[in-house]
DNA sequence: AATCGTGTCAACCGCTAGTAA
DNA sequence: CTTACTAGCGGTTGACACGAT
């Protein structure tokens, strides 16, 4: 454990004094206090929550407890095969972006998925001879030519050290950034339909957030309009059919749908879009 | 019954992006 | 523009459960 006194100086202040703060597992009474308080006051202003709720916890701890355990839409229990498959696909697409992955799996939290990955899936992949970090076959030297999930696909010899999922992640990140720009632009009619949802959803990857959204019943905040479009877009990426026979039409539709008016996709995204279906090209064109 | 090793997962940590002042 | 604050993220830790010896 790092010693706070010797750790790198941070410009941020601690979320609370460590003196008099309770740590460790939460008790049932604490859970009830927090849950009742949030039901009454709503989420947010976590730093002040402990004091207002009468808890001897730090705000961070309260937030974590709520998000990972107390929130009504949190699903408990084993992760079923369908969810596991989805996690694998999303991880290949997004890497260790646990919150994004969790956003696509209703009821599951980033912490739960991260734990499941570290304790189950990474070992499972290793046992199958697959590098859990790169999703490439293990023990392949720099001249490897095969991508783990598709033996027919060949990787680019010049980018052998690069994660196959890197390009996907670059695209996902960039698209999400553009999505956020669009969603925050109140004058942008293209994304106007789902403005209410966007503005109320927390998290960066709004269209991917499952139960992080504003709805009262814990349903995903995905609604009609562009969030649906983007959701479908990501689904397509996950299902690897986005760049199939409908590539051109879909790409065009997505671009038209989610590009903020007056904004141009940067060259990276356009180039990635054009080549992502071709692993060789995608990896070649995107050094980072 | 006691000890040890391993797996699981809740919780904590530092860091950073976003935003308000 | 700078500073301070907040929320959220991913990595890591450690307590606990449980099976093996």
PDB file of C-alpha atoms in Angstrom, chain A residues 29-242:
ATOM      1  CA  UNK A  29     -27.851   0.006   9.241  1.00  0.00           C
ATOM      2  CA  UNK A  30     -25.475   2.065   7.150  1.00  0.00           C
ATOM      3  CA  UNK A  31     -26.976   0.670   3.972  1.00  0.00           C
ATOM      4  CA  UNK A  32     -30.436   1.636   5.124  1.00  0.00           C
ATOM      5  CA  UNK A  33     -29.335   5.129   6.052  1.00  0.00           C
ATOM      6  CA  UNK A  34     -27.708   5.686   2.692  1.00  0.00           C
ATOM      7  CA  UNK A  35     -30.460   4.113   0.629  1.00  0.00           C
ATOM      8  CA  UNK A  36     -33.172   6.045   2.424  1.00  0.00           C
ATOM      9  CA  UNK A  37     -31.263   9.268   2.068  1.00  0.00           C
ATOM     10  CA  UNK A  38     -30.713   8.860  -1.666  1.00  0.00           C
ATOM     11  CA  UNK A  39     -34.307   7.843  -2.233  1.00  0.00           C
ATOM     12  CA  UNK A  40     -35.306  11.073  -0.564  1.00  0.00           C
ATOM     13  CA  UNK A  41     -32.638  13.458  -1.820  1.00  0.00           C
ATOM     14  CA  UNK A  42     -31.418  11.828  -4.996  1.00  0.00           C
ATOM     15  CA  UNK A  43     -27.886  11.128  -6.179  1.00  0.00           C
ATOM     16  CA  UNK A  44     -25.130  13.693  -6.335  1.00  0.00           C
ATOM     17  CA  UNK A  45     -23.076  15.962  -4.101  1.00  0.00           C
ATOM     18  CA  UNK A  46     -21.426  12.899  -2.690  1.00  0.00           C
ATOM     19  CA  UNK A  47     -19.004  14.806  -0.532  1.00  0.00           C
ATOM     20  CA  UNK A  48     -21.830  16.158   1.540  1.00  0.00           C
ATOM     21  CA  UNK A  49     -23.852  12.959   1.607  1.00  0.00           C
ATOM     22  CA  UNK A  50     -22.244  11.374   4.683  1.00  0.00           C
ATOM     23  CA  UNK A  51     -22.921  14.381   6.851  1.00  0.00           C
ATOM     24  CA  UNK A  52     -26.437  14.879   5.559  1.00  0.00           C
ATOM     25  CA  UNK A  53     -27.234  11.180   5.814  1.00  0.00           C
ATOM     26  CA  UNK A  54     -25.679  10.782   9.221  1.00  0.00           C
ATOM     27  CA  UNK A  55     -22.950   8.422   8.119  1.00  0.00           C
ATOM     28  CA  UNK A  56     -19.354   8.244   9.285  1.00  0.00           C
ATOM     29  CA  UNK A  57     -18.134   7.426   5.810  1.00  0.00           C
ATOM     30  CA  UNK A  58     -16.375   9.415   3.154  1.00  0.00           C
ATOM     31  CA  UNK A  59     -18.339  10.595   0.151  1.00  0.00           C
ATOM     32  CA  UNK A  60     -16.465   8.350  -2.192  1.00  0.00           C
ATOM     33  CA  UNK A  61     -17.322   5.342  -0.122  1.00  0.00           C
ATOM     34  CA  UNK A  62     -20.993   6.321  -0.117  1.00  0.00           C
ATOM     35  CA  UNK A  63     -21.041   6.732  -3.855  1.00  0.00           C
ATOM     36  CA  UNK A  64     -19.331   3.397  -4.384  1.00  0.00           C
ATOM     37  CA  UNK A  65     -21.672   1.615  -2.034  1.00  0.00           C
ATOM     38  CA  UNK A  66     -24.678   3.054  -3.803  1.00  0.00           C
ATOM     39  CA  UNK A  67     -23.434   2.444  -7.317  1.00  0.00           C
ATOM     40  CA  UNK A  68     -22.118  -1.047  -6.772  1.00  0.00           C
ATOM     41  CA  UNK A  69     -24.564  -2.441  -4.295  1.00  0.00           C
ATOM     42  CA  UNK A  70     -27.551  -0.412  -3.171  1.00  0.00           C
ATOM     43  CA  UNK A  71     -28.833   0.978  -6.437  1.00  0.00           C
ATOM     44  CA  UNK A  72     -32.119  -0.759  -7.245  1.00  0.00           C
ATOM     45  CA  UNK A  73     -31.136  -1.785 -10.747  1.00  0.00           C
ATOM     46  CA  UNK A  74     -28.022  -3.631  -9.629  1.00  0.00           C
ATOM     47  CA  UNK A  75     -28.376  -7.272 -10.533  1.00  0.00           C
ATOM     48  CA  UNK A  76     -26.922  -9.775  -8.121  1.00  0.00           C
ATOM     49  CA  UNK A  77     -25.937 -13.313  -8.830  1.00  0.00           C
ATOM     50  CA  UNK A  78     -23.914 -15.205 -11.344  1.00  0.00           C
ATOM     51  CA  UNK A  79     -23.042 -13.825 -14.719  1.00  0.00           C
ATOM     52  CA  UNK A  80     -24.736 -15.973 -17.309  1.00  0.00           C
ATOM     53  CA  UNK A  81     -23.132 -17.200 -20.535  1.00  0.00           C
ATOM     54  CA  UNK A  82     -24.767 -14.518 -22.636  1.00  0.00           C
ATOM     55  CA  UNK A  83     -23.407 -11.817 -20.397  1.00  0.00           C
ATOM     56  CA  UNK A  84     -20.022 -13.455 -20.404  1.00  0.00           C
ATOM     57  CA  UNK A  85     -19.974 -13.542 -24.160  1.00  0.00           C
ATOM     58  CA  UNK A  86     -20.928  -9.899 -24.280  1.00  0.00           C
ATOM     59  CA  UNK A  87     -18.200  -8.976 -21.824  1.00  0.00           C
ATOM     60  CA  UNK A  88     -15.661 -10.766 -23.959  1.00  0.00           C
ATOM     61  CA  UNK A  89     -16.789  -8.988 -27.084  1.00  0.00           C
ATOM     62  CA  UNK A  90     -16.919  -5.623 -25.444  1.00  0.00           C
ATOM     63  CA  UNK A  91     -13.523  -6.085 -23.874  1.00  0.00           C
ATOM     64  CA  UNK A  92     -12.051  -6.897 -27.221  1.00  0.00           C
ATOM     65  CA  UNK A  93     -13.628  -3.733 -28.499  1.00  0.00           C
ATOM     66  CA  UNK A  94     -12.994  -1.389 -25.594  1.00  0.00           C
ATOM     67  CA  UNK A  95     -10.248  -2.913 -23.500  1.00  0.00           C
ATOM     68  CA  UNK A  96     -10.318  -2.267 -19.772  1.00  0.00           C
ATOM     69  CA  UNK A  97     -13.015   0.362 -20.068  1.00  0.00           C
ATOM     70  CA  UNK A  98     -15.045  -1.286 -17.377  1.00  0.00           C
ATOM     71  CA  UNK A  99     -17.589   1.449 -16.991  1.00  0.00           C
ATOM     72  CA  UNK A 100     -18.323   1.409 -20.707  1.00  0.00           C
ATOM     73  CA  UNK A 101     -18.619  -2.342 -20.729  1.00  0.00           C
ATOM     74  CA  UNK A 102     -20.891  -2.242 -17.696  1.00  0.00           C
ATOM     75  CA  UNK A 103     -23.039   0.310 -19.447  1.00  0.00           C
ATOM     76  CA  UNK A 104     -23.912  -2.279 -22.058  1.00  0.00           C
ATOM     77  CA  UNK A 105     -24.832  -4.973 -19.578  1.00  0.00           C
ATOM     78  CA  UNK A 106     -27.944  -4.005 -17.674  1.00  0.00           C
ATOM     79  CA  UNK A 107     -27.707  -4.383 -13.951  1.00  0.00           C
ATOM     80  CA  UNK A 108     -24.014  -5.104 -13.868  1.00  0.00           C
ATOM     81  CA  UNK A 109     -21.511  -2.676 -12.387  1.00  0.00           C
ATOM     82  CA  UNK A 110     -18.052  -1.837 -13.602  1.00  0.00           C
ATOM     83  CA  UNK A 111     -16.590  -3.232 -10.403  1.00  0.00           C
ATOM     84  CA  UNK A 112     -18.405  -6.516 -10.810  1.00  0.00           C
ATOM     85  CA  UNK A 113     -17.338  -6.887 -14.410  1.00  0.00           C
ATOM     86  CA  UNK A 114     -13.782  -5.950 -13.590  1.00  0.00           C
ATOM     87  CA  UNK A 115     -13.705  -8.549 -10.839  1.00  0.00           C
ATOM     88  CA  UNK A 116     -15.283 -11.156 -13.066  1.00  0.00           C
ATOM     89  CA  UNK A 117     -12.793 -10.449 -15.773  1.00  0.00           C
ATOM     90  CA  UNK A 118      -9.821 -10.648 -13.462  1.00  0.00           C
ATOM     91  CA  UNK A 119     -10.951 -13.782 -11.654  1.00  0.00           C
ATOM     92  CA  UNK A 120     -12.659 -15.747 -14.409  1.00  0.00           C
ATOM     93  CA  UNK A 121     -12.383 -14.532 -17.941  1.00  0.00           C
ATOM     94  CA  UNK A 122      -8.725 -13.653 -18.089  1.00  0.00           C
ATOM     95  CA  UNK A 123      -7.864 -17.085 -16.748  1.00  0.00           C
ATOM     96  CA  UNK A 124     -10.304 -18.706 -19.114  1.00  0.00           C
ATOM     97  CA  UNK A 125      -8.722 -16.979 -22.081  1.00  0.00           C
ATOM     98  CA  UNK A 126      -5.253 -17.905 -20.937  1.00  0.00           C
ATOM     99  CA  UNK A 127      -6.325 -21.530 -20.629  1.00  0.00           C
ATOM    100  CA  UNK A 128      -7.538 -21.289 -24.202  1.00  0.00           C
ATOM    101  CA  UNK A 129      -4.197 -19.913 -25.286  1.00  0.00           C
ATOM    102  CA  UNK A 130      -5.455 -16.396 -25.748  1.00  0.00           C
ATOM    103  CA  UNK A 131      -3.828 -13.324 -24.324  1.00  0.00           C
ATOM    104  CA  UNK A 132      -6.587 -11.641 -22.277  1.00  0.00           C
ATOM    105  CA  UNK A 133      -5.064  -8.245 -22.818  1.00  0.00           C
ATOM    106  CA  UNK A 134      -4.708  -8.362 -26.555  1.00  0.00           C
ATOM    107  CA  UNK A 135      -7.160 -11.136 -27.443  1.00  0.00           C
ATOM    108  CA  UNK A 136      -4.416 -12.550 -29.579  1.00  0.00           C
ATOM    109  CA  UNK A 137      -3.090 -16.079 -29.315  1.00  0.00           C
ATOM    110  CA  UNK A 138      -0.452 -16.443 -26.637  1.00  0.00           C
ATOM    111  CA  UNK A 139       3.149 -17.344 -27.403  1.00  0.00           C
ATOM    112  CA  UNK A 140       3.105 -15.794 -30.785  1.00  0.00           C
ATOM    113  CA  UNK A 141       6.201 -13.952 -31.739  1.00  0.00           C
ATOM    114  CA  UNK A 142       6.333 -10.687 -33.592  1.00  0.00           C
ATOM    115  CA  UNK A 143       5.609 -12.322 -36.918  1.00  0.00           C
ATOM    116  CA  UNK A 144       2.246 -13.585 -35.788  1.00  0.00           C
ATOM    117  CA  UNK A 145      -0.345 -13.417 -38.465  1.00  0.00           C
ATOM    118  CA  UNK A 146      -3.532 -14.473 -36.813  1.00  0.00           C
ATOM    119  CA  UNK A 147      -6.099 -12.662 -34.787  1.00  0.00           C
ATOM    120  CA  UNK A 148      -7.510 -14.722 -31.978  1.00  0.00           C
ATOM    121  CA  UNK A 149     -11.168 -14.324 -32.643  1.00  0.00           C
ATOM    122  CA  UNK A 150     -10.998 -14.914 -36.339  1.00  0.00           C
ATOM    123  CA  UNK A 151      -8.445 -17.262 -37.788  1.00  0.00           C
ATOM    124  CA  UNK A 152      -9.158 -15.918 -41.225  1.00  0.00           C
ATOM    125  CA  UNK A 153      -8.119 -12.423 -40.347  1.00  0.00           C
ATOM    126  CA  UNK A 154      -4.500 -11.462 -40.634  1.00  0.00           C
ATOM    127  CA  UNK A 155      -2.834  -8.784 -38.637  1.00  0.00           C
ATOM    128  CA  UNK A 156      -0.432  -6.307 -40.000  1.00  0.00           C
ATOM    129  CA  UNK A 157       3.192  -7.267 -39.619  1.00  0.00           C
ATOM    130  CA  UNK A 158       4.096  -3.695 -38.840  1.00  0.00           C
ATOM    131  CA  UNK A 159       1.772  -3.481 -35.885  1.00  0.00           C
ATOM    132  CA  UNK A 160       2.262  -6.823 -34.294  1.00  0.00           C
ATOM    133  CA  UNK A 161       2.884  -5.395 -30.870  1.00  0.00           C
ATOM    134  CA  UNK A 162      -0.271  -3.370 -30.928  1.00  0.00           C
ATOM    135  CA  UNK A 163      -3.417  -4.597 -29.267  1.00  0.00           C
ATOM    136  CA  UNK A 164      -6.019  -5.662 -31.798  1.00  0.00           C
ATOM    137  CA  UNK A 165      -8.592  -3.826 -29.761  1.00  0.00           C
ATOM    138  CA  UNK A 166      -6.660  -0.607 -29.749  1.00  0.00           C
ATOM    139  CA  UNK A 167      -8.082   0.694 -32.965  1.00  0.00           C
ATOM    140  CA  UNK A 168     -11.568  -0.143 -31.830  1.00  0.00           C
ATOM    141  CA  UNK A 169     -10.956   1.668 -28.588  1.00  0.00           C
ATOM    142  CA  UNK A 170      -9.586   4.708 -30.328  1.00  0.00           C
ATOM    143  CA  UNK A 171     -12.696   4.857 -32.432  1.00  0.00           C
ATOM    144  CA  UNK A 172     -15.013   4.218 -29.531  1.00  0.00           C
ATOM    145  CA  UNK A 173     -13.384   6.952 -27.525  1.00  0.00           C
ATOM    146  CA  UNK A 174     -13.404   9.437 -30.338  1.00  0.00           C
ATOM    147  CA  UNK A 175     -16.960   8.707 -31.260  1.00  0.00           C
ATOM    148  CA  UNK A 176     -17.986   9.044 -27.658  1.00  0.00           C
ATOM    149  CA  UNK A 177     -16.208  12.370 -27.443  1.00  0.00           C
ATOM    150  CA  UNK A 178     -18.027  13.603 -30.482  1.00  0.00           C
ATOM    151  CA  UNK A 179     -21.221  12.237 -29.099  1.00  0.00           C
ATOM    152  CA  UNK A 180     -20.746  14.174 -25.965  1.00  0.00           C
ATOM    153  CA  UNK A 181     -20.097  17.333 -27.881  1.00  0.00           C
ATOM    154  CA  UNK A 182     -23.249  16.730 -29.805  1.00  0.00           C
ATOM    155  CA  UNK A 183     -25.290  15.925 -26.781  1.00  0.00           C
ATOM    156  CA  UNK A 184     -24.215  19.042 -24.982  1.00  0.00           C
ATOM    157  CA  UNK A 185     -24.969  21.334 -27.871  1.00  0.00           C
ATOM    158  CA  UNK A 186     -28.450  22.600 -27.208  1.00  0.00           C
ATOM    159  CA  UNK A 187     -28.576  24.292 -30.569  1.00  0.00           C
ATOM    160  CA  UNK A 188     -27.813  21.156 -32.407  1.00  0.00           C
ATOM    161  CA  UNK A 189     -31.004  19.933 -33.977  1.00  0.00           C
ATOM    162  CA  UNK A 190     -29.471  16.743 -35.193  1.00  0.00           C
ATOM    163  CA  UNK A 191     -29.181  15.441 -31.699  1.00  0.00           C
ATOM    164  CA  UNK A 192     -32.081  17.330 -30.305  1.00  0.00           C
ATOM    165  CA  UNK A 193     -34.436  14.406 -29.935  1.00  0.00           C
ATOM    166  CA  UNK A 194     -32.619  12.830 -27.088  1.00  0.00           C
ATOM    167  CA  UNK A 195     -31.356  15.987 -25.491  1.00  0.00           C
ATOM    168  CA  UNK A 196     -33.268  15.363 -22.321  1.00  0.00           C
ATOM    169  CA  UNK A 197     -31.788  11.946 -21.873  1.00  0.00           C
ATOM    170  CA  UNK A 198     -28.309  13.061 -22.729  1.00  0.00           C
ATOM    171  CA  UNK A 199     -28.254  15.958 -20.392  1.00  0.00           C
ATOM    172  CA  UNK A 200     -29.458  13.879 -17.532  1.00  0.00           C
ATOM    173  CA  UNK A 201     -27.283  10.880 -18.021  1.00  0.00           C
ATOM    174  CA  UNK A 202     -23.989  10.831 -16.251  1.00  0.00           C
ATOM    175  CA  UNK A 203     -20.821   9.323 -17.553  1.00  0.00           C
ATOM    176  CA  UNK A 204     -18.908   9.976 -20.685  1.00  0.00           C
ATOM    177  CA  UNK A 205     -20.303   7.331 -22.938  1.00  0.00           C
ATOM    178  CA  UNK A 206     -23.902   8.358 -22.620  1.00  0.00           C
ATOM    179  CA  UNK A 207     -25.280   6.086 -25.254  1.00  0.00           C
ATOM    180  CA  UNK A 208     -23.639   3.180 -23.597  1.00  0.00           C
ATOM    181  CA  UNK A 209     -24.794   3.814 -20.102  1.00  0.00           C
ATOM    182  CA  UNK A 210     -27.264   1.227 -19.000  1.00  0.00           C
ATOM    183  CA  UNK A 211     -28.772   1.985 -15.643  1.00  0.00           C
ATOM    184  CA  UNK A 212     -26.686   5.090 -15.103  1.00  0.00           C
ATOM    185  CA  UNK A 213     -29.371   7.056 -16.775  1.00  0.00           C
ATOM    186  CA  UNK A 214     -32.026   9.293 -15.410  1.00  0.00           C
ATOM    187  CA  UNK A 215     -34.979   7.022 -15.542  1.00  0.00           C
ATOM    188  CA  UNK A 216     -36.752   6.397 -12.305  1.00  0.00           C
ATOM    189  CA  UNK A 217     -37.332   2.743 -12.793  1.00  0.00           C
ATOM    190  CA  UNK A 218     -33.748   1.838 -13.362  1.00  0.00           C
ATOM    191  CA  UNK A 219     -34.251   1.141 -17.038  1.00  0.00           C
ATOM    192  CA  UNK A 220     -31.508   2.010 -19.423  1.00  0.00           C
ATOM    193  CA  UNK A 221     -31.549   5.592 -20.565  1.00  0.00           C
ATOM    194  CA  UNK A 222     -31.345   4.471 -24.139  1.00  0.00           C
ATOM    195  CA  UNK A 223     -34.307   5.874 -25.875  1.00  0.00           C
ATOM    196  CA  UNK A 224     -35.317   6.890 -29.312  1.00  0.00           C
ATOM    197  CA  UNK A 225     -33.271   8.902 -31.689  1.00  0.00           C
ATOM    198  CA  UNK A 226     -29.548   9.156 -31.748  1.00  0.00           C
ATOM    199  CA  UNK A 227     -28.805   7.249 -28.626  1.00  0.00           C
ATOM    200  CA  UNK A 228     -30.561   4.324 -30.259  1.00  0.00           C
ATOM    201  CA  UNK A 229     -28.535   4.888 -33.338  1.00  0.00           C
ATOM    202  CA  UNK A 230     -25.326   4.938 -31.449  1.00  0.00           C
ATOM    203  CA  UNK A 231     -26.360   1.955 -29.415  1.00  0.00           C
ATOM    204  CA  UNK A 232     -26.981   0.047 -32.604  1.00  0.00           C
ATOM    205  CA  UNK A 233     -23.687   1.283 -33.894  1.00  0.00           C
ATOM    206  CA  UNK A 234     -21.841  -0.142 -30.948  1.00  0.00           C
ATOM    207  CA  UNK A 235     -23.848  -3.336 -31.090  1.00  0.00           C
ATOM    208  CA  UNK A 236     -22.777  -3.680 -34.656  1.00  0.00           C
ATOM    209  CA  UNK A 237     -19.166  -3.208 -33.737  1.00  0.00           C
ATOM    210  CA  UNK A 238     -19.485  -5.737 -30.971  1.00  0.00           C
ATOM    211  CA  UNK A 239     -21.188  -8.195 -33.266  1.00  0.00           C
ATOM    212  CA  UNK A 240     -18.620  -7.542 -35.948  1.00  0.00           C
ATOM    213  CA  UNK A 241     -21.183  -7.057 -38.643  1.00  0.00           C
ATOM    214  CA  UNK A 242     -20.957  -3.329 -38.901  1.00  0.00           C
TER     215      UNK A 242
END
